[in-house]
CSV table of C-alpha atoms and ligand atoms in Angstrom, one decimal:
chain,number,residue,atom,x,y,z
A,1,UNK,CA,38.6,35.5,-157.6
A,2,UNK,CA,42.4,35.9,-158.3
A,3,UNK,CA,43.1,37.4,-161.8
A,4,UNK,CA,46.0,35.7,-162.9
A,5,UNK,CA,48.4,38.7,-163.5
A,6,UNK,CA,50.3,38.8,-167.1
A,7,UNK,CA,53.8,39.2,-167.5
A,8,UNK,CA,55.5,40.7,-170.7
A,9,UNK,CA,59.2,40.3,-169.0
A,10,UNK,CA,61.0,39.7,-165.7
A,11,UNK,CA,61.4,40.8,-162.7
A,12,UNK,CA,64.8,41.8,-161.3
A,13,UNK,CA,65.5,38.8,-159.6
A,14,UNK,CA,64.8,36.9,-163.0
A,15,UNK,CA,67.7,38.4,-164.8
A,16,UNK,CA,71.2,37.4,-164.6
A,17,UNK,CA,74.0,39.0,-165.9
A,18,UNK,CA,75.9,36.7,-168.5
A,19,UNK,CA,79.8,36.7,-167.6
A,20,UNK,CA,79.0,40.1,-165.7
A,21,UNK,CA,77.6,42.9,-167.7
A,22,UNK,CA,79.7,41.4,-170.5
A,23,UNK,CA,78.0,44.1,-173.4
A,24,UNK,CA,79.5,47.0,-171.7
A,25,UNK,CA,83.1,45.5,-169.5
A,26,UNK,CA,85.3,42.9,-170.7
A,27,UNK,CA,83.3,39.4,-169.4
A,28,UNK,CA,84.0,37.4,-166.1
A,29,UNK,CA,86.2,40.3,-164.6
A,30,UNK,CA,85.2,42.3,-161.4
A,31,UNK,CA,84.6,45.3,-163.9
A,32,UNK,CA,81.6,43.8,-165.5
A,33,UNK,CA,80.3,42.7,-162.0
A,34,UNK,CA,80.3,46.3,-160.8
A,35,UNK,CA,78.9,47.2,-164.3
A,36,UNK,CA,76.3,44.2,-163.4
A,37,UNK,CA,75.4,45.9,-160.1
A,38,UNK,CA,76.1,49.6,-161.6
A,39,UNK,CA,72.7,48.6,-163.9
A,40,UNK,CA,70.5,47.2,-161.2
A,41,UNK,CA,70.8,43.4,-161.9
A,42,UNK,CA,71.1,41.1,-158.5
A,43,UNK,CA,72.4,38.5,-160.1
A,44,UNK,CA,75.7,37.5,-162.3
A,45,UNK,CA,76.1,34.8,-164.4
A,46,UNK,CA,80.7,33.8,-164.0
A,47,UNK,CA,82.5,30.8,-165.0
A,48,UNK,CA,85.4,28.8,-163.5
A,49,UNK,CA,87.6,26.6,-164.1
A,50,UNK,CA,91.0,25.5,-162.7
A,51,UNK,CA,94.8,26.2,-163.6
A,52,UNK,CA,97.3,23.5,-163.6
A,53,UNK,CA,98.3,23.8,-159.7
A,54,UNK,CA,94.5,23.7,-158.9
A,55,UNK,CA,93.8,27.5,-158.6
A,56,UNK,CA,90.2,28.3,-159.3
A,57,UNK,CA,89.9,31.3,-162.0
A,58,UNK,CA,87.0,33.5,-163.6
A,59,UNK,CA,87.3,32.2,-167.1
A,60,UNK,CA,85.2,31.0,-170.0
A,61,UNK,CA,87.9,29.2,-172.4
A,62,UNK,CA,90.2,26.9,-171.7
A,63,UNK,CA,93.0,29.5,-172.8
A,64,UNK,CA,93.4,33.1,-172.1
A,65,UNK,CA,93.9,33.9,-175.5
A,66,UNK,CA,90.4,35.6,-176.6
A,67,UNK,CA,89.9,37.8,-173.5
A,68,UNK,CA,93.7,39.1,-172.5
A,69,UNK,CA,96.4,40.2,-174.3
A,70,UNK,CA,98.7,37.2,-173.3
A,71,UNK,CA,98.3,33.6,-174.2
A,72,UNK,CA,98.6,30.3,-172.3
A,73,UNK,CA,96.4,27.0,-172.0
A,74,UNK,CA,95.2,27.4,-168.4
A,75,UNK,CA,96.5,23.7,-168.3
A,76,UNK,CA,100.2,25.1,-168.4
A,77,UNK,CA,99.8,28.1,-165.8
A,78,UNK,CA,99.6,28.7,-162.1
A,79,UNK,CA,98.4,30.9,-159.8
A,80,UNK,CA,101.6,33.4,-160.0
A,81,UNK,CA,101.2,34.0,-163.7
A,82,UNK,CA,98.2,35.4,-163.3
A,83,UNK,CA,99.7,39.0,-162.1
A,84,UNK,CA,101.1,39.3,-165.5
A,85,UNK,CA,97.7,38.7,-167.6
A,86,UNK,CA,95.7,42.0,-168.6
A,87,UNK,CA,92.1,40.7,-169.2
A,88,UNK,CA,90.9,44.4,-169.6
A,89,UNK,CA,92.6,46.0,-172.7
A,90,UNK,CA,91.4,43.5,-175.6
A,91,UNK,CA,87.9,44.7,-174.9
A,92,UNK,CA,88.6,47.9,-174.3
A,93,UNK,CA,92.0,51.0,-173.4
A,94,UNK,CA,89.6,51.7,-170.8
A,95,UNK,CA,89.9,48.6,-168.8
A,96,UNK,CA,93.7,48.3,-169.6
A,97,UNK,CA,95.2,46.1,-166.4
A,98,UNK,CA,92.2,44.8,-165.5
A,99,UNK,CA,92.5,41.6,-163.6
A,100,UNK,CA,91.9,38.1,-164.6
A,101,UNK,CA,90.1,36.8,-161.2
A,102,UNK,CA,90.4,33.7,-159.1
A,103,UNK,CA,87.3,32.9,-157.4
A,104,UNK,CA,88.3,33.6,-154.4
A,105,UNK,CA,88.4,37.2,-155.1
A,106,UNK,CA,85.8,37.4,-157.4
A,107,UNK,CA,83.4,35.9,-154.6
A,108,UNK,CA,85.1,38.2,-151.8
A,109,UNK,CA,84.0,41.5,-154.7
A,110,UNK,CA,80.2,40.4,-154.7
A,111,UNK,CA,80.2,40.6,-151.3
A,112,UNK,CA,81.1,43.7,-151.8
A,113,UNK,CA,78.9,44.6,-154.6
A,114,UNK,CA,75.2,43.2,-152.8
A,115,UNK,CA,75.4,40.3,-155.8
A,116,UNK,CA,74.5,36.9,-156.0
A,117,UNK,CA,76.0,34.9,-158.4
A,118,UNK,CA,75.4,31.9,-160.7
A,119,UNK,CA,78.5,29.7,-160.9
A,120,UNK,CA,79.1,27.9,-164.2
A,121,UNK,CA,81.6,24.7,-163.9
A,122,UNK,CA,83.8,24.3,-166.6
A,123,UNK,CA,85.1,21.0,-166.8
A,124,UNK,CA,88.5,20.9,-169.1
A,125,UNK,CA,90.5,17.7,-170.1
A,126,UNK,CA,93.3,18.7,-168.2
A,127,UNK,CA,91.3,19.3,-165.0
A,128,UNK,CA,93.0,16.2,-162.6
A,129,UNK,CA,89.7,15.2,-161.3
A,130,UNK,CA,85.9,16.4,-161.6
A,131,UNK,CA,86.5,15.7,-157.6
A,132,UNK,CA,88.8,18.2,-157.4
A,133,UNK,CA,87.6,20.9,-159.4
A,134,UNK,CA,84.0,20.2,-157.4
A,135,UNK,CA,85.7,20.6,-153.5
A,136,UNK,CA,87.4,23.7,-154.9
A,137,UNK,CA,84.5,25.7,-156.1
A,138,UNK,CA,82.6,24.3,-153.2
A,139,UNK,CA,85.6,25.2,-150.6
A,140,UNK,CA,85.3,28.7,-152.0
A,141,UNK,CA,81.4,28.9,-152.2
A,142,UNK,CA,81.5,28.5,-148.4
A,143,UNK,CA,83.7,31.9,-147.9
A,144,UNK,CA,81.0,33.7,-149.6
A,145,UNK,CA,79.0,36.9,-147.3
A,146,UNK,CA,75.6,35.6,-146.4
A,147,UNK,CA,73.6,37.9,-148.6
A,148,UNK,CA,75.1,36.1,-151.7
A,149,UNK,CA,73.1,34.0,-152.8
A,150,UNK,CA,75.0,30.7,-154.9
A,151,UNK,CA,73.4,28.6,-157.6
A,152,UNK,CA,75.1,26.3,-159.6
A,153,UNK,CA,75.6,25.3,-163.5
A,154,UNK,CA,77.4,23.3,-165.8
A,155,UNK,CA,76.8,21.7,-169.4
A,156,UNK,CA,78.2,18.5,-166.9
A,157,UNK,CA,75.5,16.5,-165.0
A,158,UNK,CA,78.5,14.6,-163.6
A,159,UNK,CA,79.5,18.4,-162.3
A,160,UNK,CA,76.3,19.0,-160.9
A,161,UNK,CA,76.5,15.7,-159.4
A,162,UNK,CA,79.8,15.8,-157.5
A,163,UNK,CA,78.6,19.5,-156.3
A,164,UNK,CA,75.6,17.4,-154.7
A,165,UNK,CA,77.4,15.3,-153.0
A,166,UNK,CA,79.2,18.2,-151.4
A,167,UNK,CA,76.1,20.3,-150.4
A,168,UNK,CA,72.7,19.2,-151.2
A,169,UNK,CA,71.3,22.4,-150.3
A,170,UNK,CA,73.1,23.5,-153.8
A,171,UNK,CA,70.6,25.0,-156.4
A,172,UNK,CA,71.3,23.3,-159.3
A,173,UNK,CA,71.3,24.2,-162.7
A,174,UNK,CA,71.7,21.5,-166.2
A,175,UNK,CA,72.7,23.7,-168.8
A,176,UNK,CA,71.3,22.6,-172.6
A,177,UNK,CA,72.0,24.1,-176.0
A,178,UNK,CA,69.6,21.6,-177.1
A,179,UNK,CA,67.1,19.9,-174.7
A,180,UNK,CA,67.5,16.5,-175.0
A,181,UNK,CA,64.9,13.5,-175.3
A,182,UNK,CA,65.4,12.4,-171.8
A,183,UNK,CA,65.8,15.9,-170.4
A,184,UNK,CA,63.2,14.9,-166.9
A,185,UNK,CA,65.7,12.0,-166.6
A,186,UNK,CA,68.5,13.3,-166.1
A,187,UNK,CA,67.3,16.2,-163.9
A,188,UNK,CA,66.4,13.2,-161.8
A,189,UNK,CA,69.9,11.7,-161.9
A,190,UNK,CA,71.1,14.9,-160.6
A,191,UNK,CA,69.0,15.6,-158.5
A,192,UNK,CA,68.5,19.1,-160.3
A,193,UNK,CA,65.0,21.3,-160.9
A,194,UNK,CA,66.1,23.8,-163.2
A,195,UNK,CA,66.9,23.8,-166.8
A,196,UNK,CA,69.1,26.6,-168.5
A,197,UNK,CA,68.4,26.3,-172.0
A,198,UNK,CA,69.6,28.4,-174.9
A,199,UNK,CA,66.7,30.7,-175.5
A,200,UNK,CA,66.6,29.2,-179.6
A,201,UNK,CA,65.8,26.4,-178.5
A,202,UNK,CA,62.4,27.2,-176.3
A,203,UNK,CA,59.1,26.4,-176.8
A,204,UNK,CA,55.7,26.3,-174.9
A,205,UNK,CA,55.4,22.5,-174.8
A,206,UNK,CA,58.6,22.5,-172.9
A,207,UNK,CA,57.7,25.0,-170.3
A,208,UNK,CA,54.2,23.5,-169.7
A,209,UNK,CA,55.9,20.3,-169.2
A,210,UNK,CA,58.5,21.8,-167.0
A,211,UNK,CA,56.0,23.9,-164.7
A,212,UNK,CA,53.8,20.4,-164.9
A,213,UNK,CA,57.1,19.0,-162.9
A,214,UNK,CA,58.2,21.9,-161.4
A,215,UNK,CA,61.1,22.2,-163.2
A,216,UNK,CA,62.2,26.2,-163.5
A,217,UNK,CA,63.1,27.3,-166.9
A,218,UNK,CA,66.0,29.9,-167.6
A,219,UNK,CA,66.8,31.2,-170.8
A,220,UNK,CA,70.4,31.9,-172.2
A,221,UNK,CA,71.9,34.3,-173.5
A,222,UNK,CA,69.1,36.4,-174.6
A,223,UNK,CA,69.9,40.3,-175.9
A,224,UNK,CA,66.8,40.9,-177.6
A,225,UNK,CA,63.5,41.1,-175.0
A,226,UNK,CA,61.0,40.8,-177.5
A,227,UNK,CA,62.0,37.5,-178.4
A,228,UNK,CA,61.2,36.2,-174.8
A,229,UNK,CA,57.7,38.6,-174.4
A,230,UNK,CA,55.4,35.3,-175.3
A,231,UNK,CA,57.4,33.0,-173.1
A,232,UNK,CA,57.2,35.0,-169.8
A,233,UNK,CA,53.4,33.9,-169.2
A,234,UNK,CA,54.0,30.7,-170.2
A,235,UNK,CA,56.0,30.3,-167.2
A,236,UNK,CA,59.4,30.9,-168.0
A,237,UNK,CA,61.4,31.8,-164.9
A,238,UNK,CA,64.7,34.0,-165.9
A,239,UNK,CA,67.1,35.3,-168.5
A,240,UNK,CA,70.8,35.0,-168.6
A,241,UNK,CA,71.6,38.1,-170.7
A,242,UNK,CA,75.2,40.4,-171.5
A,243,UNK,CA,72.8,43.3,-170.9
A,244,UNK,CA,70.7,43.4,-167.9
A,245,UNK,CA,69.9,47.4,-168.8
A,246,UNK,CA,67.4,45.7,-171.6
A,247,UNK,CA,65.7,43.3,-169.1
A,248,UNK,CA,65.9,45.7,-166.4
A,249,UNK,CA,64.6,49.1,-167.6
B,1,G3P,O1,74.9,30.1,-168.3
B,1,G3P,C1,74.6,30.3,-169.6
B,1,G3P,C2,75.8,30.4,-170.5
B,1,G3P,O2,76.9,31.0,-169.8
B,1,G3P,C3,76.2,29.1,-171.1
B,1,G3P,O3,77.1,29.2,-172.1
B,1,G3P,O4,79.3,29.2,-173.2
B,1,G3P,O5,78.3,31.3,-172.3
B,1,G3P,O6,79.2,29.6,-170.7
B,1,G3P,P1,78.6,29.8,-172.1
B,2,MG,MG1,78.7,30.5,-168.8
């Protein structure tokens, strides 16, 4: 007889690191994915999203403002103007200069680092086409070393879609603040299996359901462990966190 084995938090390939480790380096820059690795985690958590002449960047907002000492809409700047952007110094002196990545490097650096990485598609107004912004992050995905591995998520099913369509190997991910009515639906639509939810909004009817359809469950962006103890046995299948070192230790 197999004795179902309990589980009071995750392993280390359950834990991903939100925007790098974004508690302890300024987030989405090649310092917080060392600091990721630097901790133990396997995986980081990154977004990207495009400049005006189609350059794919490391970025949460659709302006540099909040994380770098210069502003700009990313809709007005191109791939030059990034040399001039210090995305280190608002968090901290000690990162003064740090870069503000384009994917490309930022996927060349996990090489580098042993990570593996989940991708987060921002879609912005001023982004020409979903086409576009889709062929770019795949174009780049496919330069990646063979021991990262890639998922994918986006807030955009259309996203998720178009990424399909360009590889449907792609592990995809539909991200939800708030799980919606028709939330097997449009996993469907997708296709997608897994659900990134914020971690507020879980809750042990959704996870039976989910591990009924075989949909994985990952929970976002979660600093506190003890809030996610109960959920781990129910079948909850990862943590997006800004510090691994809780999840991890
Ligand atoms: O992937 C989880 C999380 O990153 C989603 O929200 O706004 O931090 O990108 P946000
Ligand atoms: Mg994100």
């Amino acid at each position: 007889m197999t004795i179902p084995q309990r589980r009071s938090g995750p392993t280390r390939n359950e834990v991903q690191a939100h925007r790098g480790a974004s508690a302890v380096a300024p987030e989405n820059t090649i310092a917080a994915f060392k600091a990721a690795a630097e901790q133990g985690s396997k995986w980081v958590e990154l977004d990207v999203a495009l400049l005006k002449d189609g350059t794919a960047v490391v970025i949460h907002d659709v302006s540099v403002d909040r994380c770098s000492c210069s502003r700009g809409h990313l809709a007005d700047m191109v791939a030059t103007d990034l040399a001039r952007i210090d995305a280190g110094s608002w968090f901290s002196e000690a990162f003064s200069g740090e870069a503000l990545p384009t994917l490309a490097h930022a996927i060349e650096k996990l090489g580098d680092l042993g990570l593996s990485a989940n991708v987060e598609i921002k879609q912005h107004a001023h982004h020409i086409s979903l086409a576009q912004l889709a062929e770019t992050v795949h174009a780049h995905l496919r330069q990646r070393a063979p021991h990262t591995e890639i998922m994918i998520s986006s807030f955009d099913s259309e996203a998720l879609k178009a990424m399909h369509k360009l590889d449907p190997s792609y592990d995809l991910a539909m991200l939800w603040s708030e799980l919606p009515r028709d939330w097997a639906d449009i996993l469907t639509s997708i296709p997608a299996t897994t659900i990134h939810l914020n971690y507020k909004a879980l809750s042990f009817g959704l996870l039976e359901e989910a591990s009924r359809r075989g949909v994985k469950v990952r929970a976002w962006t979660c600093n506190a462990p003890h809030l996610l103890v109960p959920f781990w046995d129910a079948g909850l299948t990862g943590v997006i966190t800004d510090d691994p070192n809780l999840f991890l230790t």
